[in-house]
Amino acid sequence: MVFKRNSANARLLCGAATGLAMIAAAMPAAAQDAEPETESGVEDEGIVVTGIRSAIESSLEAKRESTSIVEVISAEDVGKLPDLSIADALARLPGVTAQRVRGRSQQISIRGLGPDFSLALLNGREVVSAGNNRGIEFDQFPSELIAQGVVYKTAEASLAATGIAGAVDLRTIRPLDFKDTKLNVSARYVVNDSGELNPDFSNQGYRFFGSYIGQNDAGTVGWSIGVTHQSNPTQFLSRELKTNQNQVSTDANGLIYPSDNPRQGAVSRDFERTSIAGALQFEPSDNFSLALDAFYTDTQDSGIFRGTETPIASWSGASFDGATGNGPFADTATYSAVVPIVRTDTEGNEAQIFAAGANLVWGVTDNLSLELDYGYSTLDRNDIDYESYAGTGFARGGPQDTITFTFPQSGRYSVDTQLDYTDPGTVLLTDPGGWGQVGFIKEPEINDELHQLRAEAEYAFDGGFLDSITVGWIYTDREKDFDSNEAFLRQSAAFTDGALAIPAGSILGSTDTGGLNFDVIAYDPSSFLTDGTYVVEKATFDTEWVVSEEIHSFYAQANIDTLLGSVPLRGNIGLKYVDTTQSSTGTIGGGLANTVSESYDDWLPSANLSFEVADDFFIKLAFAKTITRARLDQLAANQSISVNPLSCTDTDGDQVPDTVIAFNPPQLVCFNLSGGNPALQPYSSTSYDISFEKYFSRGTALVVAVFHKDLSDWVIDFNDTIDVEQQIVNAGFGSILTNAPELGTGAFSGPVNFGDGSITGIEGTLRVDFVDLAESLDGFGGSFSFTYADAEVEDTTMTALDIPGYSETVWSGDMFYEKNGFQAKLSARHRSGFLSEVQNFDGSLSGAQARSETILDGQIGYTFEEADGFLNGLGFQFEVFNITNEPFVTENDLFDGAGNQIGTFPSRHELYGRTYNFTIKKEF
């Protein structure tokens, strides 16, 4: 049960009415930077605590009273730090990290497991995702509209879903948690200090927000609405040197140098988002409540890449002239006869997410309550990746260049050229490499629809060991589809000798690449698709798939609130049975429809126990078995099938095998299958947790937690023998199974459940309200958290596998001062190297080893708190994101001629710059 007063989940989360009151007190702060008074603060000897300190106290209270191991962040925490994404705020929590994508924190990892292994909830319900997999893109959710974020590190049977890493529950405002009408507005000016790297994209943006919360006089009906609109600029230089083992060479002196196709240039983007969240609550009595909530977001993420590919491999026609340096990687390398491909890539997407829910609670008797909860969410997303090529002439027929690369250890390389690539007399629309195309366009479409229905009954006991028993059923129905929509761009009749001068009306100027030193002409290719410049030729290799899931979850949970001797004990012990039917439709055998279904079930026990062994000192124990379903693109039924003539053959010439020669699996089978695997089982984890939590005051606490997860059914690419009967029938070969059904066992190459491993780690968190140390330090506070995790997953050959999102060490810290309306805060977060996800040439994602990074953010501001008239509630704020201009860098291992690793060197380097926010806000 979620987000209704006196609900079972609220009891499970907070354990007591005081804890629930504290969480409710945090919710009014959801309107960004709003600072409610007594309802969000704590009265102590006549002093009202509000703002950052109030939010910290609320978060600590929620953690203290939770019987599970959770981390909580409230709206004031979000509003008081740079909040380009809700992921930035979540990444400051212990054990939680974020990956930046195009400069924005977008993906979340929990305790060393990446975004594919945790689940995101919106108001306690599963919600659709904007990408082509399950992982939520958190920048779809504006922080102003989120009242509270709860990270579940341990599972409960009554939760809608929990991945093997955990779950993140984003909670919007509940208007009856407020006592008074609230109206908040804010306006923000945003600027990125990288400047305007492309002439048609500004480095300036804005953000507007407004919210209204009201109630009737009786306090039985409440309503709220919040609206935010933003334009957020991103400008960065992209360097892709490509340094993996197959993309480098070694000269006679042992120096390693690039020998593939480095790609570099200027990227400019504008992230526009309009979001609306609303809620309506009706609570006419203590035994009945009805809550409706809705969320809508419309994002337009538009961008441009202007730069070059520089083919320097032996196949390209270029020559390697020499390298300098002391090794192992060269300091410089020079190439001649190089023909760069000048690329203008129009990139972006439009996405709309709508989510709505209804929650009804009826107290049938003093002991029995019933709850019905329904959630619906949908996504429509359209992307574009439109590549327009230019160069000095067709098929290496124009002027060729001599290029020298300089490679600092940071990966921030520079390029010296002989030709001027900003000159329209030199650079023409053409096919520089003679590859048969002058451009390429991908327009992927993603649709996602999810229904979730929960029915729950709770029976509360009148004293005794058990506080209550909860039983329930959750039905989840989800369908997601993807279509890549790809096409080649060919020369039109307007081209002469394979080239065409760039139309003067489309030329905008040139890029500004600064230290990269490789400016190119900037032109707008948007009209070329319709004005006859290009001929669009539909590709024959589109990727299309549909994945659907129907899940029935039945659970029972015993909620404990008792004394064990003199020790208070609270907690829950539960069991969930999950029955899953998954189906995928793709193509097989040259375009035939291929629908494959699979069913499986899981028993998922869980237990959370909280012992208060001394005043405000808790020892929490947790155990759970959890699952995470495989990535949707791994489940896609796009497969290839072939027949092994040594096992079976076609004797009548109809291209269908009809005679068995020999069959001895796994060595000899008739049918070989490759591609996605719709029969994948979920990743599994059995987790054990213990947490020691000492709360010295409402704002000071010390927490140390130890965790261990046994991981199994890890999905890896492998060769296996599986049941391929459905695919044989779909490919038109089913007739042979009539007399030889054993042939339904075939060889498969692709993703299978084959890996096992574990993660063991320790977390420590210290949060201090400095007034507890000395009265003279009133207003100061801070926190520090550190997480160490030792993780290893191996395949059947005992070969170690990289874990997406895994960082061995993570830490975060902050210091703040807040008093008499003045606020200042400095926050840092660090993660060691990790396996990130980066976009490939074909638009798919693959792992890349990212270097460690430390992000520093800060803010300073003032709010008139006790002024007369209009000034009361008026505030000003200045924020800086990424103060030290920390880059995102991936690297690859370097090897000598004998295959021994001799170092690493950067492969990708993206420098996002600093983002400054200037905000004026007013609470009425």
PDB file of C-alpha atoms in Angstrom, residues 25-26 28-29 34-43 47-51 54 76 178-180 182 864-867 872-873 923-924:
ATOM      1  CA  ALA A  25       6.320  16.997   7.164  1.00  0.00           C
ATOM      2  CA  ALA A  26       8.986  16.640   4.478  1.00  0.00           C
ATOM      3  CA  PRO A  28       5.372  20.108   1.865  1.00  0.00           C
ATOM      4  CA  ALA A  29       8.866  21.025   0.795  1.00  0.00           C
ATOM      5  CA  ALA A  34       9.662  26.503  -0.673  1.00  0.00           C
ATOM      6  CA  GLU A  35      10.153  26.656   3.077  1.00  0.00           C
ATOM      7  CA  PRO A  36       7.016  25.714   5.002  1.00  0.00           C
ATOM      8  CA  GLU A  37       6.911  26.704   8.620  1.00  0.00           C
ATOM      9  CA  THR A  38       5.674  24.548  11.482  1.00  0.00           C
ATOM     10  CA  GLU A  39       4.391  21.745   9.270  1.00  0.00           C
ATOM     11  CA  SER A  40       7.860  21.160   7.774  1.00  0.00           C
ATOM     12  CA  GLY A  41       9.815  22.073  10.850  1.00  0.00           C
ATOM     13  CA  VAL A  42      10.199  20.920  14.408  1.00  0.00           C
ATOM     14  CA  GLU A  43       9.157  23.061  17.339  1.00  0.00           C
ATOM     15  CA  ILE A  47      12.323  27.622  17.809  1.00  0.00           C
ATOM     16  CA  VAL A  48      10.996  26.505  14.403  1.00  0.00           C
ATOM     17  CA  VAL A  49      13.512  24.560  12.350  1.00  0.00           C
ATOM     18  CA  THR A  50      12.965  24.868   8.599  1.00  0.00           C
ATOM     19  CA  GLY A  51      14.853  24.510   5.322  1.00  0.00           C
ATOM     20  CA  SER A  54      14.319  20.372   8.639  1.00  0.00           C
ATOM     21  CA  GLU A  76      14.507  20.526   0.643  1.00  0.00           C
ATOM     22  CA  PHE A 178      -0.243  20.470   4.500  1.00  0.00           C
ATOM     23  CA  LYS A 179      -2.211  22.546   6.975  1.00  0.00           C
ATOM     24  CA  ASP A 180      -2.437  25.724   4.907  1.00  0.00           C
ATOM     25  CA  LYS A 182       0.677  27.205  -0.351  1.00  0.00           C
ATOM     26  CA  PHE A 864      13.546  36.881   3.738  1.00  0.00           C
ATOM     27  CA  GLU A 865      11.913  34.907   6.537  1.00  0.00           C
ATOM     28  CA  GLU A 866      10.307  37.437   8.872  1.00  0.00           C
ATOM     29  CA  ALA A 867      10.018  40.509   6.703  1.00  0.00           C
ATOM     30  CA  ASN A 872       8.447  37.788   3.312  1.00  0.00           C
ATOM     31  CA  GLY A 873       9.249  34.479   1.573  1.00  0.00           C
ATOM     32  CA  GLU A 923       6.453  31.739  -1.317  1.00  0.00           C
ATOM     33  CA  PHE A 924       3.006  33.171  -0.698  1.00  0.00           C
TER      34      PHE A 924
END
